[in-house]
Short mmCIF file of C-alpha atoms and ligand atoms in Angstrom, two decimals:
data_model
loop_
_atom_site.label_atom_id
_atom_site.label_comp_id
_atom_site.label_asym_id
_atom_site.label_seq_id
_atom_site.Cartn_x
_atom_site.Cartn_y
_atom_site.Cartn_z
CA UNK A 24 10.43 4.30 2.53
CA UNK A 25 9.90 0.53 2.38
CA UNK A 26 9.54 -1.29 -0.95
CA UNK A 27 6.88 -4.00 -0.85
CA UNK A 28 5.87 -6.48 -3.53
CA UNK A 29 4.25 -9.87 -3.93
CA UNK A 30 3.03 -12.37 -6.50
CA UNK A 31 -0.54 -13.67 -6.65
CA UNK A 32 -0.08 -15.65 -3.42
CA UNK A 33 0.58 -12.50 -1.40
CA UNK A 34 -1.90 -9.61 -1.83
CA UNK A 35 -3.85 -10.30 1.38
CA UNK A 36 -0.72 -10.56 3.52
CA UNK A 37 0.78 -7.55 1.74
CA UNK A 38 -2.25 -5.45 2.77
CA UNK A 39 -1.84 -6.53 6.41
CA UNK A 40 1.85 -5.67 6.32
CA UNK A 41 1.14 -2.28 4.71
CA UNK A 42 -1.24 -1.48 7.59
CA UNK A 43 1.49 -2.48 10.04
CA UNK A 44 4.04 -0.28 8.26
CA UNK A 45 1.72 2.70 8.54
CA UNK A 46 1.15 1.91 12.22
CA UNK A 47 4.92 1.81 12.73
CA UNK A 48 5.35 5.18 11.04
CA UNK A 49 6.90 3.95 7.78
CA UNK A 50 5.95 5.03 4.30
CA UNK A 51 6.02 2.38 1.59
CA UNK A 52 6.05 1.99 -2.17
CA UNK A 53 3.89 -0.89 -3.38
CA UNK A 54 5.19 -2.62 -6.52
CA UNK A 55 2.16 -4.95 -6.85
CA UNK A 56 0.68 -7.36 -7.64
CA UNK A 57 -2.75 -6.61 -6.23
CA UNK A 58 -4.94 -9.50 -7.30
CA UNK A 59 -5.02 -13.30 -7.30
CA UNK A 60 -4.46 -13.39 -11.07
CA UNK A 61 -1.38 -15.48 -11.76
CA UNK A 62 1.84 -13.50 -12.27
CA UNK A 63 5.55 -14.28 -12.22
CA UNK A 64 7.32 -13.64 -8.91
CA UNK A 65 10.70 -12.59 -10.47
CA UNK A 66 9.00 -9.55 -12.02
CA UNK A 67 7.60 -8.24 -8.74
CA UNK A 68 10.47 -9.34 -6.51
CA UNK A 69 13.01 -7.64 -8.74
CA UNK A 70 11.05 -4.38 -8.87
CA UNK A 71 11.17 -4.08 -5.08
CA UNK A 72 14.79 -5.25 -5.03
CA UNK A 73 15.91 -2.63 -7.57
CA UNK A 74 14.21 0.08 -5.49
CA UNK A 75 16.32 -0.99 -2.51
CA UNK A 76 19.53 -1.39 -4.52
CA UNK A 77 19.16 2.10 -6.01
CA UNK A 78 18.63 3.68 -2.60
CA UNK A 79 15.07 4.77 -3.43
CA UNK A 80 13.85 2.56 -0.58
CA UNK A 81 15.76 1.78 2.61
CA UNK A 82 14.50 -1.79 2.89
CA UNK A 83 12.18 -4.17 1.07
CA UNK A 84 9.59 -6.81 1.85
CA UNK A 85 8.74 -9.42 -0.79
CA UNK A 86 6.09 -12.12 -0.59
CA UNK A 87 5.26 -15.20 -2.64
CA UNK A 88 3.70 -18.55 -1.74
CA UNK A 89 6.73 -20.04 -0.05
CA UNK A 90 8.92 -16.95 -0.08
CA UNK A 91 11.54 -19.01 -1.89
CA UNK A 92 11.13 -17.97 -5.52
CA UNK A 93 10.82 -14.28 -4.73
CA UNK A 94 13.83 -14.36 -2.37
CA UNK A 95 15.98 -16.08 -5.00
CA UNK A 96 14.86 -13.45 -7.50
CA UNK A 97 15.55 -10.50 -5.19
CA UNK A 98 19.00 -11.87 -4.43
CA UNK A 99 19.93 -11.70 -8.12
CA UNK A 100 19.87 -7.91 -7.89
CA UNK A 101 23.28 -6.49 -7.07
CA UNK A 102 23.41 -4.92 -3.62
CA UNK A 103 20.45 -6.86 -2.30
CA UNK A 104 20.74 -9.27 0.60
CA UNK A 105 17.34 -10.90 0.87
CA UNK A 106 16.53 -13.23 3.77
CA UNK A 107 13.58 -15.61 3.79
CA UNK A 108 12.33 -15.75 7.39
CA UNK A 109 9.61 -17.86 8.94
CA UNK A 110 10.19 -16.82 12.56
CA UNK A 111 11.37 -13.67 14.36
CA UNK A 112 14.74 -14.96 15.63
CA UNK A 113 16.03 -15.38 12.08
CA UNK A 114 14.68 -11.94 11.19
CA UNK A 115 16.65 -10.47 14.08
CA UNK A 116 19.85 -12.39 13.33
CA UNK A 117 19.80 -11.66 9.62
CA UNK A 118 19.72 -7.96 10.42
CA UNK A 119 22.42 -8.24 13.10
CA UNK A 120 24.77 -10.50 11.15
CA UNK A 121 23.98 -10.25 7.42
CA UNK A 122 22.72 -6.66 7.23
CA UNK A 123 19.83 -8.07 5.16
CA UNK A 124 18.07 -5.27 3.34
CA UNK A 125 15.14 -7.26 1.95
CA UNK A 126 12.87 -9.62 3.88
CA UNK A 127 11.02 -12.45 2.12
CA UNK A 128 7.96 -14.14 3.61
CA UNK A 129 5.94 -17.12 2.38
CA UNK A 130 2.25 -16.23 2.53
CA UNK A 131 1.23 -19.88 2.20
CA UNK A 132 3.48 -21.10 5.01
CA UNK A 133 3.56 -18.25 7.54
CA UNK A 134 0.38 -16.94 9.19
CA UNK A 135 -0.36 -13.20 9.20
CA UNK A 136 0.29 -12.54 12.90
CA UNK A 137 3.64 -14.33 12.78
CA UNK A 138 4.50 -12.56 9.53
CA UNK A 139 3.78 -9.18 11.11
CA UNK A 140 5.99 -9.99 14.11
CA UNK A 141 8.77 -10.98 11.68
CA UNK A 142 8.38 -7.63 9.90
CA UNK A 143 8.44 -5.70 13.21
CA UNK A 144 11.65 -7.40 14.29
CA UNK A 145 13.30 -7.07 10.86
CA UNK A 146 12.65 -3.34 10.68
CA UNK A 147 13.71 -2.53 14.24
CA UNK A 148 16.92 -4.55 14.53
CA UNK A 149 20.25 -2.93 13.67
CA UNK A 150 23.27 -4.43 11.93
CA UNK A 151 26.05 -5.19 14.43
CA UNK A 152 29.00 -4.49 12.13
CA UNK A 153 32.37 -5.62 13.51
CA UNK A 154 33.32 -9.11 12.36
CA UNK A 155 30.04 -9.32 10.46
CA UNK A 156 31.03 -6.40 8.24
CA UNK A 157 33.93 -8.43 6.86
CA UNK A 158 31.57 -11.22 5.83
CA UNK A 159 29.08 -8.85 4.25
CA UNK A 160 31.99 -7.31 2.33
CA UNK A 161 32.87 -10.81 1.09
CA UNK A 162 29.32 -11.25 -0.18
CA UNK A 163 29.77 -7.99 -2.11
CA UNK A 164 33.08 -9.31 -3.47
CA UNK A 165 31.28 -12.44 -4.70
CA UNK A 166 28.70 -10.23 -6.39
CA UNK A 167 31.54 -8.46 -8.16
CA UNK A 168 32.84 -11.73 -9.56
CA UNK A 169 35.68 -12.32 -7.16
CA UNK A 170 36.59 -15.92 -6.39
CA UNK A 171 37.11 -16.31 -2.65
C1 RB5 B 227 3.14 -19.52 -7.31
O1 RB5 B 227 2.19 -20.49 -7.51
C2 RB5 B 227 4.26 -20.04 -6.40
O2 RB5 B 227 5.08 -20.89 -7.14
C3 RB5 B 227 5.03 -18.89 -5.84
O3 RB5 B 227 4.19 -18.06 -5.12
C4 RB5 B 227 6.18 -19.23 -4.91
O4 RB5 B 227 5.78 -20.08 -3.90
C5 RB5 B 227 7.43 -19.64 -5.57
O5 RB5 B 227 8.48 -19.83 -4.93
#
């Protein structure tokens, strides 16, 4: 199950990504918003992020205009590693190296075909572990208030 959410900049792209998820055989839980009426991205980004952090959803996809505000918001939720990606190579590397569990996309800066390729790569690339696990563990330590 994939958590998906957006602010008012993202409903059209969110629908395209939902169709792609279905095509790829994923189920999803849509946390809104569904219209162009102005909303606040921390509300929607955090709802998807909490679904990932709790284990209800295996990964998340969050969308706002730039992808910046909603990625910052998602990253405030403990256990979430949200990566804002505007091309597929970063989507691949953030899975391999950071074990990112939430993907952020900017609907006003990334076209729909590119966005869908980013989603495909993000969802099909595995974490490499090894030396990268140590660094991910340090991110968790930071979350827990440790000073490195
Ligand atoms: C909303 O107008 C816009 O600020 C938001 O979608 C996003 O780009 C924030 O980072």
